[in-house]
PDB file of C-alpha atoms in Angstrom:
ATOM      1  CA  MET V   1       0.000   0.000   0.000  1.00 56.00           C
ATOM      2  CA  GLU V   2       2.814   2.405   0.837  1.00 55.00           C
ATOM      3  CA  GLN V   3       4.199   1.915  -2.687  1.00 59.00           C
ATOM      4  CA  LYS V   4       0.906   3.221  -4.117  1.00 59.00           C
ATOM      5  CA  MET V   5       0.307   6.062  -1.661  1.00 60.00           C
ATOM      6  CA  GLY V   6       3.810   6.975  -0.559  1.00 57.00           C
ATOM      7  CA  LYS V   7       4.030   8.024   3.076  1.00 58.00           C
ATOM      8  CA  GLU V   8       0.612   9.686   2.889  1.00 62.00           C
ATOM      9  CA  SER V   9      -2.254   8.386   4.892  1.00 81.00           C
ATOM     10  CA  CYS V  10      -5.950   9.002   4.490  1.00 87.00           C
ATOM     11  CA  ASP V  11      -8.975  10.168   6.455  1.00 90.00           C
ATOM     12  CA  ILE V  12     -11.532   7.704   5.131  1.00 90.00           C
ATOM     13  CA  ILE V  13     -11.477   4.308   3.431  1.00 91.00           C
ATOM     14  CA  ILE V  14     -14.481   2.856   1.620  1.00 90.00           C
ATOM     15  CA  ASP V  15     -13.707  -0.857   1.792  1.00 91.00           C
ATOM     16  CA  PHE V  16     -15.417  -3.529  -0.295  1.00 88.00           C
ATOM     17  CA  ILE V  17     -12.706  -6.150   0.394  1.00 88.00           C
ATOM     18  CA  GLY V  18     -12.828  -6.717   4.149  1.00 90.00           C
ATOM     19  CA  ALA V  19     -10.607  -9.051   6.123  1.00 91.00           C
ATOM     20  CA  SER V  20      -7.655  -9.313   3.741  1.00 87.00           C
ATOM     21  CA  TYR V  21      -7.276  -5.494   3.652  1.00 88.00           C
ATOM     22  CA  MET V  22      -7.945  -4.734   7.330  1.00 91.00           C
ATOM     23  CA  GLU V  23      -4.316  -4.646   8.481  1.00 90.00           C
ATOM     24  CA  GLN V  24      -3.157  -2.274   5.737  1.00 88.00           C
ATOM     25  CA  ASN V  25      -6.265  -0.131   6.167  1.00 91.00           C
ATOM     26  CA  LEU V  26      -5.489   0.323   9.850  1.00 92.00           C
ATOM     27  CA  SER V  27      -1.907   1.265   9.016  1.00 90.00           C
ATOM     28  CA  ILE V  28      -2.768   4.012   6.504  1.00 90.00           C
ATOM     29  CA  LEU V  29      -5.657   5.689   8.308  1.00 93.00           C
ATOM     30  CA  ARG V  30      -4.769   9.001   9.951  1.00 92.00           C
ATOM     31  CA  GLU V  31      -5.699   9.813  13.529  1.00 93.00           C
ATOM     32  CA  ASP V  32      -9.488  10.046  13.896  1.00 95.00           C
ATOM     33  CA  GLY V  33      -9.831   8.270  10.521  1.00 94.00           C
ATOM     34  CA  ARG V  34     -12.790   6.177   9.457  1.00 95.00           C
ATOM     35  CA  SER V  35     -13.080   2.887   7.608  1.00 95.00           C
ATOM     36  CA  VAL V  36     -16.479   2.077   6.111  1.00 95.00           C
ATOM     37  CA  LEU V  37     -16.923  -1.606   5.290  1.00 94.00           C
ATOM     38  CA  LEU V  38     -19.484  -2.196   2.527  1.00 91.00           C
ATOM     39  CA  ALA V  39     -18.669  -5.776   1.475  1.00 91.00           C
ATOM     40  CA  THR V  40     -16.382  -8.698   2.305  1.00 91.00           C
ATOM     41  CA  LEU V  41     -15.063  -9.723  -1.107  1.00 86.00           C
ATOM     42  CA  GLY V  42     -11.672 -10.565   0.429  1.00 85.00           C
ATOM     43  CA  GLY V  43     -12.980 -12.589   3.337  1.00 88.00           C
ATOM     44  CA  LYS V  44     -15.004 -12.331   6.522  1.00 91.00           C
ATOM     45  CA  GLU V  45     -12.471 -13.636   9.053  1.00 90.00           C
ATOM     46  CA  LEU V  46      -9.452 -11.598  10.085  1.00 88.00           C
ATOM     47  CA  PRO V  47      -6.172 -13.496   9.786  1.00 85.00           C
ATOM     48  CA  ALA V  48      -4.504 -14.414  13.070  1.00 86.00           C
ATOM     49  CA  GLY V  49      -1.941 -11.906  14.232  1.00 86.00           C
ATOM     50  CA  ILE V  50      -3.618  -8.728  12.986  1.00 87.00           C
ATOM     51  CA  LYS V  51      -2.897  -6.057  15.556  1.00 87.00           C
ATOM     52  CA  ILE V  52      -5.899  -3.888  16.252  1.00 89.00           C
ATOM     53  CA  ASP V  53      -4.219  -1.504  18.695  1.00 91.00           C
ATOM     54  CA  ALA V  54      -4.129   1.164  15.942  1.00 90.00           C
ATOM     55  CA  ILE V  55      -7.893   1.507  16.432  1.00 93.00           C
ATOM     56  CA  LEU V  56      -7.239   2.745  19.955  1.00 95.00           C
ATOM     57  CA  LYS V  57      -4.017   4.674  19.351  1.00 95.00           C
ATOM     58  CA  LYS V  58      -5.408   6.595  16.374  1.00 94.00           C
ATOM     59  CA  ARG V  59      -9.014   6.832  17.676  1.00 96.00           C
ATOM     60  CA  LEU V  60     -10.279   5.155  14.514  1.00 96.00           C
ATOM     61  CA  THR V  61     -13.902   4.500  13.641  1.00 96.00           C
ATOM     62  CA  ILE V  62     -14.811   1.294  11.824  1.00 95.00           C
ATOM     63  CA  GLN V  63     -18.331   1.253  10.461  1.00 95.00           C
ATOM     64  CA  GLY V  64     -20.258  -1.338   8.511  1.00 94.00           C
ATOM     65  CA  SER V  65     -23.203  -0.863   6.205  1.00 90.00           C
ATOM     66  CA  ASN V  66     -25.040  -2.311   3.230  1.00 88.00           C
ATOM     67  CA  LEU V  67     -28.018  -1.316   1.143  1.00 87.00           C
ATOM     68  CA  ARG V  68     -29.652  -4.691   0.552  1.00 87.00           C
ATOM     69  CA  ALA V  69     -32.127  -4.383   3.396  1.00 87.00           C
ATOM     70  CA  ARG V  70     -32.927  -0.717   2.675  1.00 91.00           C
ATOM     71  CA  ASP V  71     -36.096   0.329   0.868  1.00 94.00           C
ATOM     72  CA  LEU V  72     -36.168   2.182  -2.466  1.00 94.00           C
ATOM     73  CA  GLU V  73     -37.041   5.506  -0.805  1.00 96.00           C
ATOM     74  CA  TYR V  74     -33.883   5.377   1.326  1.00 94.00           C
ATOM     75  CA  LYS V  75     -31.745   4.383  -1.681  1.00 93.00           C
ATOM     76  CA  GLY V  76     -33.208   7.255  -3.727  1.00 94.00           C
ATOM     77  CA  LYS V  77     -32.457   9.817  -0.998  1.00 95.00           C
ATOM     78  CA  LEU V  78     -28.941   8.456  -0.659  1.00 92.00           C
ATOM     79  CA  THR V  79     -28.367   8.763  -4.413  1.00 93.00           C
ATOM     80  CA  GLU V  80     -29.516  12.398  -4.319  1.00 95.00           C
ATOM     81  CA  GLU V  81     -27.246  13.155  -1.387  1.00 94.00           C
ATOM     82  CA  ILE V  82     -24.253  11.608  -3.154  1.00 91.00           C
ATOM     83  CA  GLN V  83     -24.983  13.695  -6.242  1.00 94.00           C
ATOM     84  CA  GLN V  84     -25.226  16.884  -4.184  1.00 96.00           C
ATOM     85  CA  ARG V  85     -22.356  16.356  -1.736  1.00 94.00           C
ATOM     86  CA  LEU V  86     -19.787  13.947  -3.177  1.00 91.00           C
ATOM     87  CA  ILE V  87     -19.799  14.406  -6.942  1.00 93.00           C
ATOM     88  CA  PRO V  88     -18.719  18.086  -6.636  1.00 95.00           C
ATOM     89  CA  LEU V  89     -15.766  16.989  -4.470  1.00 94.00           C
ATOM     90  CA  PHE V  90     -14.624  14.575  -7.177  1.00 92.00           C
ATOM     91  CA  GLU V  91     -15.154  17.185  -9.892  1.00 94.00           C
ATOM     92  CA  SER V  92     -13.102  19.780  -8.003  1.00 96.00           C
ATOM     93  CA  GLY V  93     -10.308  17.307  -7.319  1.00 93.00           C
ATOM     94  CA  LYS V  94     -10.690  17.605  -3.531  1.00 92.00           C
ATOM     95  CA  ILE V  95     -11.095  13.857  -3.334  1.00 87.00           C
ATOM     96  CA  LYS V  96      -9.554  11.473  -5.814  1.00 85.00           C
ATOM     97  CA  PRO V  97      -9.843   7.750  -6.355  1.00 85.00           C
ATOM     98  CA  ILE V  98      -6.665   5.703  -6.319  1.00 84.00           C
ATOM     99  CA  ILE V  99      -6.126   4.274  -9.799  1.00 90.00           C
ATOM    100  CA  ASP V 100      -4.002   1.144  -9.724  1.00 91.00           C
ATOM    101  CA  LYS V 101      -3.888   0.118 -13.385  1.00 94.00           C
ATOM    102  CA  THR V 102      -5.292   1.226 -16.726  1.00 95.00           C
ATOM    103  CA  PHE V 103      -5.957  -1.144 -19.631  1.00 96.00           C
ATOM    104  CA  LYS V 104      -7.207  -0.627 -23.162  1.00 95.00           C
ATOM    105  CA  ILE V 105     -10.564  -2.254 -23.806  1.00 95.00           C
ATOM    106  CA  ASP V 106      -8.814  -4.788 -26.063  1.00 95.00           C
ATOM    107  CA  ASP V 107      -6.960  -5.999 -22.952  1.00 95.00           C
ATOM    108  CA  VAL V 108     -10.108  -6.643 -20.933  1.00 95.00           C
ATOM    109  CA  THR V 109      -8.971 -10.227 -20.241  1.00 95.00           C
ATOM    110  CA  LYS V 110      -5.746  -8.944 -18.655  1.00 94.00           C
ATOM    111  CA  ALA V 111      -7.735  -6.434 -16.602  1.00 94.00           C
ATOM    112  CA  HIS V 112     -10.072  -9.147 -15.367  1.00 92.00           C
ATOM    113  CA  GLN V 113      -7.128 -11.392 -14.497  1.00 93.00           C
ATOM    114  CA  CYS V 114      -5.624  -8.521 -12.521  1.00 90.00           C
ATOM    115  CA  LEU V 115      -8.841  -8.240 -10.512  1.00 88.00           C
ATOM    116  CA  GLU V 116      -9.075 -11.999  -9.987  1.00 87.00           C
ATOM    117  CA  GLU V 117      -5.575 -12.016  -8.485  1.00 87.00           C
ATOM    118  CA  ASN V 118      -6.869  -9.562  -5.854  1.00 77.00           C
ATOM    119  CA  LYS V 119      -3.559  -7.684  -5.778  1.00 75.00           C
ATOM    120  CA  THR V 120      -4.867  -4.271  -6.793  1.00 83.00           C
ATOM    121  CA  ILE V 121      -4.952  -1.237  -4.558  1.00 79.00           C
ATOM    122  CA  GLY V 122      -7.506   1.069  -6.063  1.00 82.00           C
ATOM    123  CA  LYS V 123      -9.390   1.103  -9.304  1.00 88.00           C
ATOM    124  CA  VAL V 124      -8.696  -0.835 -12.482  1.00 93.00           C
ATOM    125  CA  ILE V 125      -9.718   1.276 -15.489  1.00 95.00           C
ATOM    126  CA  LEU V 126     -10.636   0.240 -19.016  1.00 95.00           C
ATOM    127  CA  THR V 127     -10.141   2.888 -21.707  1.00 95.00           C
ATOM    128  CA  ILE V 128     -11.912   3.065 -25.040  1.00 94.00           C
ATOM    129  CA  ASP V 129     -10.048   4.746 -27.904  1.00 86.00           C
TER     130      ASP V 129
END
């Protein structure tokens, strides 16, 4: 992770991977940081030996959520809020996604293989010429 981000750390992590990323997530969160767990694509059980003392030392918040049990009204309001509050932050460059790799659409098989190996940190992008 440090190779991708340098020595920088972050305030918030939106995590779809879960257990296999927990240790590195704890290491890169700043003091008073937050990790929001939305899925467990990388496992549900934490590996033995993961040290969770960073949660205490850095006063971290770990939160879990999912939308499956939510009704359509809630999902609609959430979509509106994202459009109003988050999209402008992306457009202004205040927040930026981490892009791990970029592939041409002709290399979609390589991109998919990259994802299957579960070694990416950030987004895998397909470009169309």
